[in-house]
């Protein structure tokens, strides 16, 4: 009689006398017991800090989940073993919560004095119950229509529309399936409700005319007007004690000398370390085995330097330095030309130019240029089936089928799991998609009658160590008589703020603005309205904005190219797959061009032998 | 709705407020959760060392497995709790691996500072899934033939053939079912392939004419020629540093005075302690609660004394002092007349006389003497069914049935589990069978043109603390112009050696012989061939040789007679069931006689009332 217990192995585990997990086959489900997983990097080394080890151990657990055909939602029980546990810190809670994404298993925490090998600080084991893998695909409930194209593209954001242009330009037929009722994806320009001119950018807002060559060319092609970011005047820092102080744009805040030197040292170190990376193929096991926070602490960063770096990660990704791999963050900076360039509001910087008509105008203009019927709105893709070598079947949620030779998906990695791929995506792509996570990132756009801060000699740019807004920028459009401050309600302070009742929320923010611009009366007397959009509720973006970040281990153990590598006739675009300007509109366009090139090249070479 | 959870109890657990295990009844399987099992002896005492506690805790777990109708292969998850865990030692790994016998569950190791009671150093809990116990036996696939005998005997080794002679001599009919294509069991004499005369003994090799009365009588009856073991000249010790030194046969190696005294003290202590035991019914809770290593360490044995004792266990059983109960090892020595006699190559010792024609000649001669058709080769027994008080049904793997009144099995205890017994064997027998384990034990027989070691004043006997061979003996047959050294490739060094590629393996061994006999050139110039047989691959022996050893707790908590006690009409023979010369040919013959006596006595008394 066959044994009912199967050992589950990953690469390189089969020689151990125990298995990473066992699978008990039931009648309609499988029960999986997972061995204690610890935070080892790909090369077997163990990072020095607990948080980095937690991320790596959770990545190992994730790989086991994927190998078992299970998901986070299938976890019944976790047991956490923590060395040197500090009940005052509970540092495990945040990474575990991010890992669970709202799923609530039973958890036992066991503080221990040591683990199986020296240096190990965290171990997690699990009990998982997952449904039987279906033997075959269920038939579509109703196959309404079936159309045939050379190429289908999922997503009518900048990546998808760019790809559509390129594909059509190469003489291929193409359909773009967009889940939303609009084009633009994470560019979304809303008219102000207060009756003033101009738009509020709920998503992407800035380009530049130096190194964002694709975006500036599009702005010129579509005759969009550019608004230069105001950097005249002082910036404001709101420090740990909640008090505000000013400093000239381009300089560091008025810290004491030692603090100033440490912040400068850490900034320059990050700049140097990110410049040493290959934008397209970052590789550094040490940096990918630790969180960005562990990296900073291991380099002796002061609390002020850490708070400064936290402003960076919150403003850029909505996440904390402890949420992401050091390699990921440094590479993200590198992709925007480096930390300094990416954070600059001046010429060549990440926040230099805005679009008077709104950044959604790019997508709208693009879409108008496409043949009628190319872009299909309100068509979320439900299933993608590659059941032969030459064709891909794409099924939308209405059951309509698109039979294509190539598919480009521009879906953000955290949202890839919303689509049912048959066969399943490569385990590395699944692990990447499940590991990638947004932080909390909401813009509150506060519209005023007059730019009262300008008359006070301030450029509007502010950063805060306490929140609720971490960074604030002037996003006025004087030609439209629009005067606004865009407040980045990011990371834990932003999330706590967003959870407040609306009245309290507005009061908290206005109170902060009163402190920062040293004039609560001016804030109140000039206030027109507060606009905001919660990307955390946006299903199609994968519940976040602007770009997902990666915890330790993903880039190093899955391979930095594993998200964008084609898989049969599937091609992967989207700004996060870009080399340059990852997370920006420029990166989206470049990724669309790259994917289109793969597709056109693939179909041309496939045709040639028949000629 | 009836509760689906049943508490599982062992003897004396039902008064505790928790159960040793619970069983969740599923549709086709049972899920068993096991309470933490600790290393208590039968009397509740706890041995002082962790390794002994591990063995005892695993024995408790094994009893629960058996009570639940489960096997080691049904373990899904183990969690190990270890006090004073030392990551540099990982002492749990070997006993756990031996317990698992290749099964690979998920395992989590949790170092802890203490356990539920003082002195406890190890605890293990488990999750087990086992198939439903079949309600009734499946019908034999095809019942080819059915024969009827008074007695069936499983195994045509020395125990089985002896029993057959006795049974037939008492006027009963008998069949011997042998799985192999030859008689002899663990005696197997192969001709040398190099064309010289003489044989290579792949299994048992030595007898004596003093206290092995059965064997010497057989040798005389069958006119087999005896070769006396050479003990003229010096022996060699290869020490920790790999260097060889000589010492006269019968003396201790040339250690420094303190070492010499300690080795002599430990040897004499073992001799005294083994002489105090009852060969047939050893009983000593303290000695059976600790490993032989723990016994030695608790008596202050030096590293050299431990290494010396390791040579004993490797050469005698292929296993480590940490693998077996002190009581088991001392009793094993006692059964051969004591440690000194068992290890002696001189008159009355365990290695005094060899058989020129080979030890398999005993079985061959025995078999020739039996009526035609008594011994059936290539007939592995698949099932044994006792479904009534008077008969036993034995079914071979071809489906042929033998209906008998008594069955004698001579199957080695580790191989008993290969036979499907209905009803199941008594739990004590199952626990014994599952606990009994061979070490690693392979003989490499190196054949030479000339006995170059003799001309150097060496008797050939050598022992090594480093391996790959632990012990080497001259097994030449001058009358056949056969000159050979038999190298005992035992324990971990032997196992590591056997795992090497063949070329490397031979080179390693020849290198060692070159060091030991201080003449690599002579080794190479005289080399004819190297013969070996891996008993670890031998299914019918239970994957090992010469005799299974027992971890702590088995003799004491199951009872030292529990393997050989009859069970209904089943009788148990085989060398390990013997009192005297357990593990030797002499023990096999004696066990066969004893089982035959039980059978003849049983059938006579059963008949008498009808007269």
Short mmCIF file of N, CA and C in Angstrom, two decimals, chain B residues 59 89 93 146 195 215 229 265 309 328 372 402 412 441 485 493 532 590 596:
data_model
loop_
_atom_site.label_atom_id
_atom_site.label_comp_id
_atom_site.label_asym_id
_atom_site.label_seq_id
_atom_site.Cartn_x
_atom_site.Cartn_y
_atom_site.Cartn_z
N UNK B 59 11.71 5.62 21.64
CA UNK B 59 11.03 4.35 21.91
C UNK B 59 9.59 4.59 22.35
N UNK B 89 27.60 20.20 17.83
CA UNK B 89 27.57 18.75 18.00
C UNK B 89 26.43 18.09 17.25
N UNK B 93 21.08 14.20 15.62
CA UNK B 93 20.88 13.85 14.21
C UNK B 93 20.99 12.34 13.96
N UNK B 146 -1.99 -25.18 -2.64
CA UNK B 146 -2.09 -25.21 -1.19
C UNK B 146 -1.55 -26.55 -0.70
N UNK B 195 41.17 -16.80 -9.20
CA UNK B 195 41.62 -18.10 -9.66
C UNK B 195 42.34 -18.90 -8.59
N UNK B 215 28.69 -25.95 16.80
CA UNK B 215 29.37 -25.72 15.54
C UNK B 215 30.53 -26.69 15.34
N UNK B 229 43.20 -19.42 13.45
CA UNK B 229 43.52 -18.02 13.23
C UNK B 229 44.96 -17.76 13.65
N UNK B 265 41.29 -0.50 32.61
CA UNK B 265 40.22 -0.35 33.61
C UNK B 265 38.84 -0.47 32.94
N UNK B 309 36.60 1.22 22.65
CA UNK B 309 35.27 0.61 22.73
C UNK B 309 34.52 0.78 21.42
N UNK B 328 22.29 -3.79 26.29
CA UNK B 328 22.32 -4.63 25.10
C UNK B 328 23.74 -5.05 24.78
N UNK B 372 14.13 -34.51 -0.12
CA UNK B 372 13.91 -33.65 -1.28
C UNK B 372 12.59 -32.89 -1.12
N UNK B 402 0.63 -22.42 2.35
CA UNK B 402 1.08 -23.55 3.14
C UNK B 402 0.27 -23.54 4.42
N UNK B 412 15.50 -12.24 10.56
CA UNK B 412 16.09 -11.25 11.48
C UNK B 412 15.05 -10.21 11.89
N UNK B 441 28.15 -2.42 8.04
CA UNK B 441 29.06 -3.52 8.25
C UNK B 441 29.32 -4.20 6.92
N UNK B 485 43.53 -10.48 3.61
CA UNK B 485 43.21 -9.70 4.80
C UNK B 485 41.73 -9.31 4.70
N UNK B 493 32.99 5.44 9.50
CA UNK B 493 34.11 5.50 8.55
C UNK B 493 33.91 4.50 7.39
N UNK B 532 33.93 -7.45 -2.05
CA UNK B 532 33.08 -6.98 -0.96
C UNK B 532 31.62 -7.25 -1.27
N UNK B 590 21.67 -22.93 17.99
CA UNK B 590 21.00 -23.12 19.28
C UNK B 590 19.56 -22.59 19.25
N UNK B 596 12.60 -25.51 17.69
CA UNK B 596 12.10 -26.83 17.30
C UNK B 596 11.55 -27.57 18.52
#
